[in-house]
CSV table of C-alpha atoms and ligand atoms in Angstrom, one decimal:
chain,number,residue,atom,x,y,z
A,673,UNK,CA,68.1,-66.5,-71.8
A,674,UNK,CA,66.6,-69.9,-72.0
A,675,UNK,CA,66.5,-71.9,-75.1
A,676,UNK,CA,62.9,-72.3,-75.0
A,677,UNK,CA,60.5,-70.9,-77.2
A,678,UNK,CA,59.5,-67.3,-75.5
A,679,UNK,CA,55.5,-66.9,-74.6
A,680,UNK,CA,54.2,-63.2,-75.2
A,681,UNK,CA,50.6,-62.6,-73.7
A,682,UNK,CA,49.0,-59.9,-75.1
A,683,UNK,CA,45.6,-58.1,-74.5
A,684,UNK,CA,43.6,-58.6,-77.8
A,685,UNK,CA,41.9,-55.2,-77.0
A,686,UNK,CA,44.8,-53.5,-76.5
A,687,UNK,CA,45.4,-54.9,-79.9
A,688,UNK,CA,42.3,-54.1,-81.6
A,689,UNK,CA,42.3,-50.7,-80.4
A,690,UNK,CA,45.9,-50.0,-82.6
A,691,UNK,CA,44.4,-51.2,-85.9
A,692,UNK,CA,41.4,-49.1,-85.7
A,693,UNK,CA,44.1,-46.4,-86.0
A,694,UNK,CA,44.3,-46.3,-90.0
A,695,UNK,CA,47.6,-44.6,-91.9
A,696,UNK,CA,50.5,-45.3,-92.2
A,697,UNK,CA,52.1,-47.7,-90.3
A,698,UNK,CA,53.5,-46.5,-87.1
A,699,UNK,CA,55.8,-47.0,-84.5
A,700,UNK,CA,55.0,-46.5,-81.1
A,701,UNK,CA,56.2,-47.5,-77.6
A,702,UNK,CA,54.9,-50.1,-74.8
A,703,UNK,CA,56.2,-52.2,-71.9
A,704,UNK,CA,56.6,-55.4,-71.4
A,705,UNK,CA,57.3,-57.5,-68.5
A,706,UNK,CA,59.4,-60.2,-68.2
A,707,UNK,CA,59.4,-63.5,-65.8
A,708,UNK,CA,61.5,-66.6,-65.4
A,709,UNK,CA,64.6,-66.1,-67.0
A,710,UNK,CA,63.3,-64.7,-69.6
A,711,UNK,CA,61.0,-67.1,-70.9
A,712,UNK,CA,57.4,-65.6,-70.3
A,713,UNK,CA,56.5,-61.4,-71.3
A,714,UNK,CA,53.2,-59.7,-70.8
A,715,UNK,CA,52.9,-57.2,-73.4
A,716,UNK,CA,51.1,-53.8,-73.7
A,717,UNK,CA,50.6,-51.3,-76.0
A,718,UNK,CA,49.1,-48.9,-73.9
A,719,UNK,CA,49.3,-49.3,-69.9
A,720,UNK,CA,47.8,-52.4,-68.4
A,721,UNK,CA,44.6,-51.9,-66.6
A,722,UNK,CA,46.2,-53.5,-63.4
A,723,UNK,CA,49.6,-53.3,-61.7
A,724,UNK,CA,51.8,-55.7,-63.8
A,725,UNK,CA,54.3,-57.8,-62.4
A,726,UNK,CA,57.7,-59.2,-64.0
A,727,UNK,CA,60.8,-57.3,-64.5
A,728,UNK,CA,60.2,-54.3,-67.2
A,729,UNK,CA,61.7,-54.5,-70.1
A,730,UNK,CA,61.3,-52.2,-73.5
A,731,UNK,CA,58.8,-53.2,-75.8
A,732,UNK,CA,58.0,-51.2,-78.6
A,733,UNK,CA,55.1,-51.5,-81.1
A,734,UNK,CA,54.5,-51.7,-84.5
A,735,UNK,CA,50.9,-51.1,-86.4
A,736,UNK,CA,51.1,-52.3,-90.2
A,737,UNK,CA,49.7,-49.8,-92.9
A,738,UNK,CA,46.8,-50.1,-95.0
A,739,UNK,CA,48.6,-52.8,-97.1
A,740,UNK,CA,49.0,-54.7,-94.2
A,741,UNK,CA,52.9,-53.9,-94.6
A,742,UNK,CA,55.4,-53.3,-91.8
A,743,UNK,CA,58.9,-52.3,-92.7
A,744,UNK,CA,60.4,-55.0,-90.1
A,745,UNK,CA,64.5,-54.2,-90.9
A,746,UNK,CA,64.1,-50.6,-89.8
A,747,UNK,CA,62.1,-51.6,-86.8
A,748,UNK,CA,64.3,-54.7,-85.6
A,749,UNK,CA,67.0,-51.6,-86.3
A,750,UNK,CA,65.4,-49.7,-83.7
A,751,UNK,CA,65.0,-52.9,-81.0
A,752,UNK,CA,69.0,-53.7,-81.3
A,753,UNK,CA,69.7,-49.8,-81.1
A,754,UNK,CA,67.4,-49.6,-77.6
A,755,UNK,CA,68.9,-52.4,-76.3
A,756,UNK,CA,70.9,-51.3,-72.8
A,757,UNK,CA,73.9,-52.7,-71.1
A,758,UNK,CA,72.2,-55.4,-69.2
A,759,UNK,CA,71.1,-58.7,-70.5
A,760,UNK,CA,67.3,-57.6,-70.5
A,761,UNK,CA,65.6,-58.3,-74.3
A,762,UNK,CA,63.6,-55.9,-76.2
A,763,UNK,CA,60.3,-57.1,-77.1
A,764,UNK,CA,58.8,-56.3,-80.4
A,765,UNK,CA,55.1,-56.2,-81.3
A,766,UNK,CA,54.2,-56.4,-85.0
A,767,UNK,CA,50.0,-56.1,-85.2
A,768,UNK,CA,48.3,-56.6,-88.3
A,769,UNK,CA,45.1,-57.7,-89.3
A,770,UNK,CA,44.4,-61.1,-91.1
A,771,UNK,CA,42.5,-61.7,-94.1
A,772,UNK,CA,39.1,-62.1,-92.7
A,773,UNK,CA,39.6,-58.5,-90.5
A,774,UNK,CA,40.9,-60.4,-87.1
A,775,UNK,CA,43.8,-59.0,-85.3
A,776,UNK,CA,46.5,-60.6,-85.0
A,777,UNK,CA,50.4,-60.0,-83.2
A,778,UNK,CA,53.4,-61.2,-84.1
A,779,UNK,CA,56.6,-60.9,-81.3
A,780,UNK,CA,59.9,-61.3,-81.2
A,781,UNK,CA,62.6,-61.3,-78.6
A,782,UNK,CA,65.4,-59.5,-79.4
A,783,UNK,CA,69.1,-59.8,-77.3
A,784,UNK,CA,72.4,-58.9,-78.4
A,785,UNK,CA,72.4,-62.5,-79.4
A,786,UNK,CA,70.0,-62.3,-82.4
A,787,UNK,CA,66.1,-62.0,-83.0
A,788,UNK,CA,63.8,-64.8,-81.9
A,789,UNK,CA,60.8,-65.5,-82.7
A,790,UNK,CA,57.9,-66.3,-79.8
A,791,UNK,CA,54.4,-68.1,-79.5
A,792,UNK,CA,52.0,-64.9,-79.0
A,793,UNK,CA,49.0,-65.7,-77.6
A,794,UNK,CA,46.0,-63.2,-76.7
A,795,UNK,CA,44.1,-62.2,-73.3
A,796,UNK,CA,40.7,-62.1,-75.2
A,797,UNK,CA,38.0,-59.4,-75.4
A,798,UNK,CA,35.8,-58.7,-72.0
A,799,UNK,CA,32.6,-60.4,-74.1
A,800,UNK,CA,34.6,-63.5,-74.3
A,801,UNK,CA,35.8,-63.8,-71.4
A,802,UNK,CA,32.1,-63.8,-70.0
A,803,UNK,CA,31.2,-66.5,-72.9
A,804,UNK,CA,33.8,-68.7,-72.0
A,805,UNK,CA,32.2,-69.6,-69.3
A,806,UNK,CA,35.2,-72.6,-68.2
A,807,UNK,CA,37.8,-69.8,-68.9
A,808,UNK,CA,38.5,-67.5,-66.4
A,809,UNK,CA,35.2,-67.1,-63.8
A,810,UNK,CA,33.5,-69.6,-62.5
A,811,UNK,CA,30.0,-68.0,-64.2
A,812,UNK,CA,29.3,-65.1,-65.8
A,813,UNK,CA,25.5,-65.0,-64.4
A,814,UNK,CA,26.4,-62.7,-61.7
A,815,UNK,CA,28.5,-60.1,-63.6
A,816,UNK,CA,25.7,-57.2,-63.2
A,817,UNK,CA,25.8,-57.7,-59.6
A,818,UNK,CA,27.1,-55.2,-57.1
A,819,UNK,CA,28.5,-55.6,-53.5
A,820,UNK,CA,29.7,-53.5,-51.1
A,821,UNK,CA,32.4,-54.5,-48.5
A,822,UNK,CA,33.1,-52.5,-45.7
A,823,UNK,CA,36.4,-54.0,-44.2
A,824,UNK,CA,39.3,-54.9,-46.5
A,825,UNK,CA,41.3,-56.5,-43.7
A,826,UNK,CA,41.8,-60.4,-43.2
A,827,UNK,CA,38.3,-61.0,-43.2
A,828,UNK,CA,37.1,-59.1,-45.9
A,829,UNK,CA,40.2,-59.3,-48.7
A,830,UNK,CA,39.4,-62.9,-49.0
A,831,UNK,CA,35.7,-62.7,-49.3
A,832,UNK,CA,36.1,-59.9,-51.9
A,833,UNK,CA,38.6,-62.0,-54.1
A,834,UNK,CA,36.1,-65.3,-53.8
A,835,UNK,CA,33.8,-63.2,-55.4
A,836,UNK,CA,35.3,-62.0,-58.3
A,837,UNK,CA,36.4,-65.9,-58.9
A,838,UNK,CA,32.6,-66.3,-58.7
A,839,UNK,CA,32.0,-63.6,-61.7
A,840,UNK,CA,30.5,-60.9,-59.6
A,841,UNK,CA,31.3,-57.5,-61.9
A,842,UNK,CA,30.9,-54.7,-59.4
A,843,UNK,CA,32.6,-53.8,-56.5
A,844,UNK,CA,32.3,-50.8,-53.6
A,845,UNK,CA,35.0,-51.0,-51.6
A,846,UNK,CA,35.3,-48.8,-48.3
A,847,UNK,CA,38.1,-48.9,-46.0
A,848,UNK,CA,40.6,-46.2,-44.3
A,849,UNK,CA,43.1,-48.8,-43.2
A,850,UNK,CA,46.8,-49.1,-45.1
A,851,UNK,CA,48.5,-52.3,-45.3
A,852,UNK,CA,50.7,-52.6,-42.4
A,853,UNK,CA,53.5,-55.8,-42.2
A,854,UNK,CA,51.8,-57.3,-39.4
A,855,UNK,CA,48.8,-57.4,-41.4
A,856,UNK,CA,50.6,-59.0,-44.6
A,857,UNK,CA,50.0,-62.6,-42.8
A,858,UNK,CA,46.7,-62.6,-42.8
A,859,UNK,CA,46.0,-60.5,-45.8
A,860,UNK,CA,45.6,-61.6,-49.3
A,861,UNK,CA,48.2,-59.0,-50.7
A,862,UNK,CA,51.8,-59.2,-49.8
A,863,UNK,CA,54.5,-56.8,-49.1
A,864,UNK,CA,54.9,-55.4,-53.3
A,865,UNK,CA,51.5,-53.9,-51.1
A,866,UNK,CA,52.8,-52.3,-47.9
A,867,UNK,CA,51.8,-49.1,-47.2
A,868,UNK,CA,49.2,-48.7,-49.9
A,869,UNK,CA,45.1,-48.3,-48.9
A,870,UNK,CA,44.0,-51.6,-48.4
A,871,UNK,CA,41.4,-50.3,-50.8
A,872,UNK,CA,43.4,-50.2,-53.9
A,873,UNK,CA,45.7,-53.1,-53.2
A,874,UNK,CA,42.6,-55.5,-52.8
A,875,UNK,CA,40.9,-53.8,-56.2
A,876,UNK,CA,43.9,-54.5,-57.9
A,877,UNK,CA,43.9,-58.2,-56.7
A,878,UNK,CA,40.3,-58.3,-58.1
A,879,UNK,CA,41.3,-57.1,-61.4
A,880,UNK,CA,43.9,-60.1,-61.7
A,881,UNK,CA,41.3,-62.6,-61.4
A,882,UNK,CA,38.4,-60.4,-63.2
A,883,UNK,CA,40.7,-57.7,-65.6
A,884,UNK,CA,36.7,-56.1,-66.3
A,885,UNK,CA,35.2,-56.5,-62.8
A,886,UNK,CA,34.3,-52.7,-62.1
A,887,UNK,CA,35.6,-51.2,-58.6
A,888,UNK,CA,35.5,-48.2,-56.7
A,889,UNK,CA,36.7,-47.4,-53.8
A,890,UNK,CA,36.6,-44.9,-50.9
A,891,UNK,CA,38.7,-44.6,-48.5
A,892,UNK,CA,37.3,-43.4,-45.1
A,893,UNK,CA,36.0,-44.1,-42.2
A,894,UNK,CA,32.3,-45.4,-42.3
A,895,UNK,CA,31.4,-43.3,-39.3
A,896,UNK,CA,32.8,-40.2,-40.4
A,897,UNK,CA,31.6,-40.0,-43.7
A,898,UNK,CA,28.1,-41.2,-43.4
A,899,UNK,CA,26.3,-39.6,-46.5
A,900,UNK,CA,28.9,-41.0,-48.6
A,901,UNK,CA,28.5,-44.6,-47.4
A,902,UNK,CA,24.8,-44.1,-47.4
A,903,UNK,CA,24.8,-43.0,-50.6
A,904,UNK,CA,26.7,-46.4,-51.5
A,905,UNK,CA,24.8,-48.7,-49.5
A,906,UNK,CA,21.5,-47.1,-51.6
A,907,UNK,CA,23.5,-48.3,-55.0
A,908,UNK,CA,24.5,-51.7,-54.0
A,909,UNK,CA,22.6,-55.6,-54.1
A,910,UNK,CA,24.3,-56.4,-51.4
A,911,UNK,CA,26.6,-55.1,-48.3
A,912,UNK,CA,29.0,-57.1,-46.5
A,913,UNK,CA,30.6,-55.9,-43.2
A,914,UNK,CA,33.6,-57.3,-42.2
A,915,UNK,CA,34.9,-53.8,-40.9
A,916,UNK,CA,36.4,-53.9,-37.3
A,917,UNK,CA,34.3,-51.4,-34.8
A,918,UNK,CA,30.3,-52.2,-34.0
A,919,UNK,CA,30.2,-48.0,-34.3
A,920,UNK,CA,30.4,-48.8,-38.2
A,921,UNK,CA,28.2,-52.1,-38.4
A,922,UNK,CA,25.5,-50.0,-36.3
A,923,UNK,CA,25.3,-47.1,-38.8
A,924,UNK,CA,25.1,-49.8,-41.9
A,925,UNK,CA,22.6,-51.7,-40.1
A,926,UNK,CA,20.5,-48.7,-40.0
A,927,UNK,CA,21.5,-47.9,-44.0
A,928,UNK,CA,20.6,-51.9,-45.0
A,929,UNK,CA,17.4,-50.8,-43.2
A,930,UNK,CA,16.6,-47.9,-44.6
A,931,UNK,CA,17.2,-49.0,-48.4
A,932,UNK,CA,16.1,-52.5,-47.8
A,933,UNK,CA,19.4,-54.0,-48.5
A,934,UNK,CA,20.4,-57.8,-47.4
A,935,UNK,CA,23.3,-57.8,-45.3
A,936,UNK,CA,26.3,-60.2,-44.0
A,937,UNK,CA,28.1,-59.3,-40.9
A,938,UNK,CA,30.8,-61.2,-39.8
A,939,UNK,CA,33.2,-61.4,-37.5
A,940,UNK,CA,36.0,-63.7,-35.1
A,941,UNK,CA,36.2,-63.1,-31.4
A,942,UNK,CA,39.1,-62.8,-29.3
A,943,UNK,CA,42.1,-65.1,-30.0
A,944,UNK,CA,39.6,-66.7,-32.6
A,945,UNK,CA,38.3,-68.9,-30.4
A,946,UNK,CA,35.2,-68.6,-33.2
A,947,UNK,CA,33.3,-66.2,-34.9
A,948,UNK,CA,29.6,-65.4,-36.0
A,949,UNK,CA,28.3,-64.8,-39.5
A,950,UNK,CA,24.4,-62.5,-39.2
A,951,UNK,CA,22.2,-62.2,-42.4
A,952,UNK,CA,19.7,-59.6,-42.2
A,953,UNK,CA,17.3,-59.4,-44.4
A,954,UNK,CA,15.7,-55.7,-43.7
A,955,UNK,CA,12.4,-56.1,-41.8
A,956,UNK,CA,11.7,-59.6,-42.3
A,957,UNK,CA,14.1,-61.2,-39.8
A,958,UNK,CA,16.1,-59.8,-36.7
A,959,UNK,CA,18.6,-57.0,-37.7
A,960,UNK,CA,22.2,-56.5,-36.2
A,961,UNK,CA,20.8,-54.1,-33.5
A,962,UNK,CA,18.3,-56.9,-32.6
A,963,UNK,CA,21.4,-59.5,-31.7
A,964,UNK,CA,24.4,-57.2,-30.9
A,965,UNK,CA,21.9,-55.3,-28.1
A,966,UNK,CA,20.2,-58.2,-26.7
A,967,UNK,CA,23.1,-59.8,-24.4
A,968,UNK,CA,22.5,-62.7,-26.7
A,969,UNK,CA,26.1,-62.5,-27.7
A,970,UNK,CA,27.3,-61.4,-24.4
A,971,UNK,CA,31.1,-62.6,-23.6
A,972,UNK,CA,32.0,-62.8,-27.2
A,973,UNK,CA,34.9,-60.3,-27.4
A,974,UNK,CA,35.3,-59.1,-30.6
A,975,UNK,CA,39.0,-60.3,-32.6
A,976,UNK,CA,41.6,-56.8,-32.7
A,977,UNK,CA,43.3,-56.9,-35.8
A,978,UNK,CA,44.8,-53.3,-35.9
A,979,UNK,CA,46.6,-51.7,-33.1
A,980,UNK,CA,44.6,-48.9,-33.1
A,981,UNK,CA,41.8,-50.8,-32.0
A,982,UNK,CA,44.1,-52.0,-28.9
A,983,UNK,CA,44.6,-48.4,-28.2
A,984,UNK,CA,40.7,-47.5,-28.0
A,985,UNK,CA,40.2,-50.0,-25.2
A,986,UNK,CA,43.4,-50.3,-23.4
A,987,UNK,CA,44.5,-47.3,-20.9
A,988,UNK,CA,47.1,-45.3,-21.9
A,989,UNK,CA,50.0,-46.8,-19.5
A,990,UNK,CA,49.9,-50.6,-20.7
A,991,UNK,CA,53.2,-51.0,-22.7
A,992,UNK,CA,53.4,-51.9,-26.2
A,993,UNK,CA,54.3,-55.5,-25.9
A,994,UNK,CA,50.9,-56.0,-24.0
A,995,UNK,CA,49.3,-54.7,-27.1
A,996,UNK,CA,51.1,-56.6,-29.4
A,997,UNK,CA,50.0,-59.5,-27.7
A,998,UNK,CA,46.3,-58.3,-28.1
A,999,UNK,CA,46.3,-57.9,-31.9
A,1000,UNK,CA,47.6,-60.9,-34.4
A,1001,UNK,CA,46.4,-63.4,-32.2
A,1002,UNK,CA,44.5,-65.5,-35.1
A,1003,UNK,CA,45.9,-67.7,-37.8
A,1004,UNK,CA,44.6,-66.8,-40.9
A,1005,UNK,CA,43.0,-70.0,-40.9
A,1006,UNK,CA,40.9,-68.9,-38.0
A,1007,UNK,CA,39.5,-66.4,-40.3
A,1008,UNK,CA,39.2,-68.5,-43.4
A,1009,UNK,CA,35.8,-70.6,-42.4
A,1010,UNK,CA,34.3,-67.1,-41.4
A,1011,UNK,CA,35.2,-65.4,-44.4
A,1012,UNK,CA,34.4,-68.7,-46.9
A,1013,UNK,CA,30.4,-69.5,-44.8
A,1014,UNK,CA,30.1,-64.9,-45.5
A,1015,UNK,CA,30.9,-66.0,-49.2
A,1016,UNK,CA,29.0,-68.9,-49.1
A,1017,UNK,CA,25.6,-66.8,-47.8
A,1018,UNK,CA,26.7,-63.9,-50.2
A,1019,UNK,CA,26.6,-66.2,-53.2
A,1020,UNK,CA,23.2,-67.1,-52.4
A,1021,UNK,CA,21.8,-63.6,-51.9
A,1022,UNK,CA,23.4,-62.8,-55.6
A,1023,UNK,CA,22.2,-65.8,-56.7
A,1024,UNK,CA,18.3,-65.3,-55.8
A,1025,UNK,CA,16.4,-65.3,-59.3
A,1026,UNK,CA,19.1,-66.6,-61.2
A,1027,UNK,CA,20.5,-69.9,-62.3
A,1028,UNK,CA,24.1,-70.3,-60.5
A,1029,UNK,CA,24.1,-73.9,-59.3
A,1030,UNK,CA,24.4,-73.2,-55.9
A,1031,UNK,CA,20.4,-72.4,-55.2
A,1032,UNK,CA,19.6,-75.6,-53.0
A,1033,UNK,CA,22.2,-74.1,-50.3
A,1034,UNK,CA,19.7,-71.2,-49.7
A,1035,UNK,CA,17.2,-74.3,-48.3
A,1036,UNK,CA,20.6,-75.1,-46.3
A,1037,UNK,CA,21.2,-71.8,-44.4
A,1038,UNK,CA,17.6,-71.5,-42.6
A,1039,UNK,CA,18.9,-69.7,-39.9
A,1040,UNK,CA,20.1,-66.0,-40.1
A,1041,UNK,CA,22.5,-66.4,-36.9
A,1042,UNK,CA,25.0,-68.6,-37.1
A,1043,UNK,CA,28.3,-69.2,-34.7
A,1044,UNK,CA,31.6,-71.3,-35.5
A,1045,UNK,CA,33.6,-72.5,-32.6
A,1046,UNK,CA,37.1,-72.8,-33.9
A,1047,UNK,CA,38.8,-73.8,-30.6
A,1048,UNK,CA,38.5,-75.2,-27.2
A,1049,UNK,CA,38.9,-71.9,-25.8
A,1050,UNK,CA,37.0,-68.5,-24.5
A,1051,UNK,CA,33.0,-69.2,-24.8
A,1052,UNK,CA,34.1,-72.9,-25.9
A,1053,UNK,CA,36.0,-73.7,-23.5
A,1054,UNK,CA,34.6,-76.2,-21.3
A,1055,UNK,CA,32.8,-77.9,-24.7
A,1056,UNK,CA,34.4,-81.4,-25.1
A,1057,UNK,CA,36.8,-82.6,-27.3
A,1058,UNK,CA,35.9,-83.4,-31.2
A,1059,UNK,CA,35.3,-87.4,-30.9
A,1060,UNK,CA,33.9,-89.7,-32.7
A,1061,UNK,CA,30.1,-88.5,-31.7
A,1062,UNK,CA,28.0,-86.6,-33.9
A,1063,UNK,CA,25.3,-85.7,-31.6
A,1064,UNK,CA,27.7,-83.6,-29.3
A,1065,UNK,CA,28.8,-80.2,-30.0
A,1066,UNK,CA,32.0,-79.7,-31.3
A,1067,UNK,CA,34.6,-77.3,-32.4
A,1068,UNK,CA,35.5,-76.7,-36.1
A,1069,UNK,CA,31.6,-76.9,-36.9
A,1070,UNK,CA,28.5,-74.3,-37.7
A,1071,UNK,CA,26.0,-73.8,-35.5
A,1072,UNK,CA,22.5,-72.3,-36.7
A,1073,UNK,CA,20.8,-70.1,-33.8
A,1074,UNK,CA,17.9,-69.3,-33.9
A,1075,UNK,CA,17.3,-65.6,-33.6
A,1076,UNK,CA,14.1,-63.7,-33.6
A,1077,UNK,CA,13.3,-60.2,-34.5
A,1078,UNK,CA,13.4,-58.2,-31.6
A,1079,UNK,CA,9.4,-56.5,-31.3
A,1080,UNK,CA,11.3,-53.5,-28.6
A,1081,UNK,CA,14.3,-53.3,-31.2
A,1082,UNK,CA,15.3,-49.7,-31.7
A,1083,UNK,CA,16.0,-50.3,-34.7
A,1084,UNK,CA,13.5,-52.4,-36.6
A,1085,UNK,CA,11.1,-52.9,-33.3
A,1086,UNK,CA,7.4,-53.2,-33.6
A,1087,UNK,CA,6.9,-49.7,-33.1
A,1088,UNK,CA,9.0,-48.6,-36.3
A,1089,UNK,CA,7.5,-49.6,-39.8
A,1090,UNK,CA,9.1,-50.1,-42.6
A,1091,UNK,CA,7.5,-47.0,-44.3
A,1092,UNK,CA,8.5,-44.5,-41.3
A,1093,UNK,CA,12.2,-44.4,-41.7
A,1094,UNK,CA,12.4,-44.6,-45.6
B,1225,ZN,ZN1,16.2,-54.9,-35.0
């Protein structure tokens, strides 16, 4: 145990919610978790909304009565008498309320060596959190917004993570995947996640950067389980599809159609050689039937990121280091522009109406198509090298396209109004 003064975080609702409790005062049980020698304990009273990380250690609680009275000797008592055979301290929480009504906590640290005291300080309340703007979220203006993401993988984690940095406050979540360890490199959880529903693992990344974002999630597959997603695309401001098969982004094409829902698709293409980012906004520009069927994109093969997407298109004799080689191929660098320009353009579609800062990029992104050519490879291959010119194409750059709607689309085509498939 270091000599340093030990820091206890605590959540002040958590807190709150134990003096409400009147009586007399009352000893109850919580965890703790410890980090860095010993030096640093989150604190809870009742389980932590989010997976906590640390090393656990006891912690046990103490409410003071009416009085605002806590008989500390019996409960330090109590502390020394659960302390184990290891060197782990026992952190005790003494809440009281303060002469104008506020909560307050009180912890100390106790080892076989003695009782310390420690510097508590409080994780505040959710409506402070949104007031203090500079604190935790980058604005709180687009807290009542609600996305849906369809993809958790390399693309998707990230995006959903940027925006609950951004403040947005409700998530949908849809993916059938697990976290696999050749995914863990490209993927913003790590391997405390493997094996979990790439689902859960990303909401609980969320909830570390926004502890009151709201998230659901489902996990199956989008084209299995179509009046479930439909159900979700009807509920959401905005869906974002960075899942891995065009089966899926057809069927939510048709859904942002139907309920008149903006959507991002994105995507890299094999060995991410580059990718493409498509806004459609339903009915008024061309929708992802109107560029996917075209032959507009033809010769972009799309990135495999999962061996079972190998499998689909590879016969069944080819041997498994020849799909190996097919999946993993991108850095997850090559995915990072994709997923940061999908944030970008998601910002802005959460944005409209509102006051976020980031308006005048809306004036920006003009086109709804647009392609990055990460390297020298595949459909950029014979492009020339990045000089010194700025009027020649180049890689590591966004290119607008202009894309029309599609008057014979199946989908959206001149021949299907708006009113006929709603
Ligand atoms: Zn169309």
């Amino acid at each position: 145990m270091s000599s340093m003064t030990a820091l206890v975080y605590v959540l002040e609702e958590q807190v709150r919610d134990l003096l409400r409790e009147k009586g007399s005062s009352r000893l109850i049980d919580g965890t703790a978790y410890g980090f860095d020698d010993w030096t640093v304990f989150h604190a809870y009273t009742e389980q932590p909304f989010t997976t906590p990380s640390g090393y656990v250690c006891t912690c046990i609680v103490v409410r003071s009565d009416a009085m605002g009275l806590v008989d500390e000797e019996k409960t330090l008592a109590e502390a020394r008498h659960r302390l184990d055979s290891d060197e782990r301290p026992v952190i005790v929480l003494i809440a009281s309320s303060d002469a104008t009504g506020s909560p307050s906590c009180r912890a100390l640290v106790v080892t076989r060596a003695g009782v310390t005291g420690a510097d508590t300080r409080f994780v505040p309340r959710r409506s402070e959190l949104y007031t203090r703007n500079t604190g935790l979220l980058e604005t709180s203006a687009l807290a009542a917004k609600r996305v849906l993401i369809v993809g958790l993988g390399s693309g998707g984690s990230p995006i959903a993570l940027e925006l609950a940095r951004a403040g947005v406050g409700h998530f949908t979540l849809i993916d059938f995947d697990r976290l696999e360890l050749g995914n863990i490199s490209r993927h913003v959880c790590g391997v405390n996640d493997l094996g979990r529903f790439k689902t859960l693992a990303v909401r609980d990344q969320i909830l570390q950067k926004n502890p009151y974002a709201q998230v659901s999630t489902m996990e199956v597959n989008v084209n299995q389980a179509l009046s479930q997603v439909d159900e979700a695309v009807a509920g959401c401001d905005l869906l974002i599809v960075a899942s891995d098969n065009d089966q899926s982004r057809f069927n939510l094409n048709q859904m942002s159609l139907n309920y008149n829902k903006v959507a991002l698709y994105g995507r890299a293409i094999t060995r991410a050689a580059g990718g493409d980012v498509l806004r459609v906004r339903p009915w008024k520009g061309p929708c992802y039937n109107c560029i996917f069927s075209s032959g507009l994109v033809d010769g972009r093969e799309e990135e495999m990121s999962q061996k079972r997407q190998a499998l689909s298109v590879l016969p069944a004799y080819v041997e498994e280091d020849k799909i190996n080689s097919m999946i993993q191929v991108g850095l997850s660098s090559d995915i990072a522009p994709i997923a940061n320009m999908m944030t970008k353009m998601a910002l802005v579609e959460l944005s409209r109406g509102i006051e976020t800062g980031i308006s005048t990029v809306d004036e920006d992104l003009a086109s709804d198509f647009y392609v990055w050519a990460n390297r020298r490879e595949e459909a950029y291959g014979n492009w020339p090298r990045m000089g010194f010119k700025w009027t020649h194409p180049s890689i590591l750059r966004w290119y607008g396209a202009r894309v029309d709607r599609d008057p014979n689309c199946m989908v959206c085509g001149s021949h299907i109004t708006e009113d006929s498939v709603i």
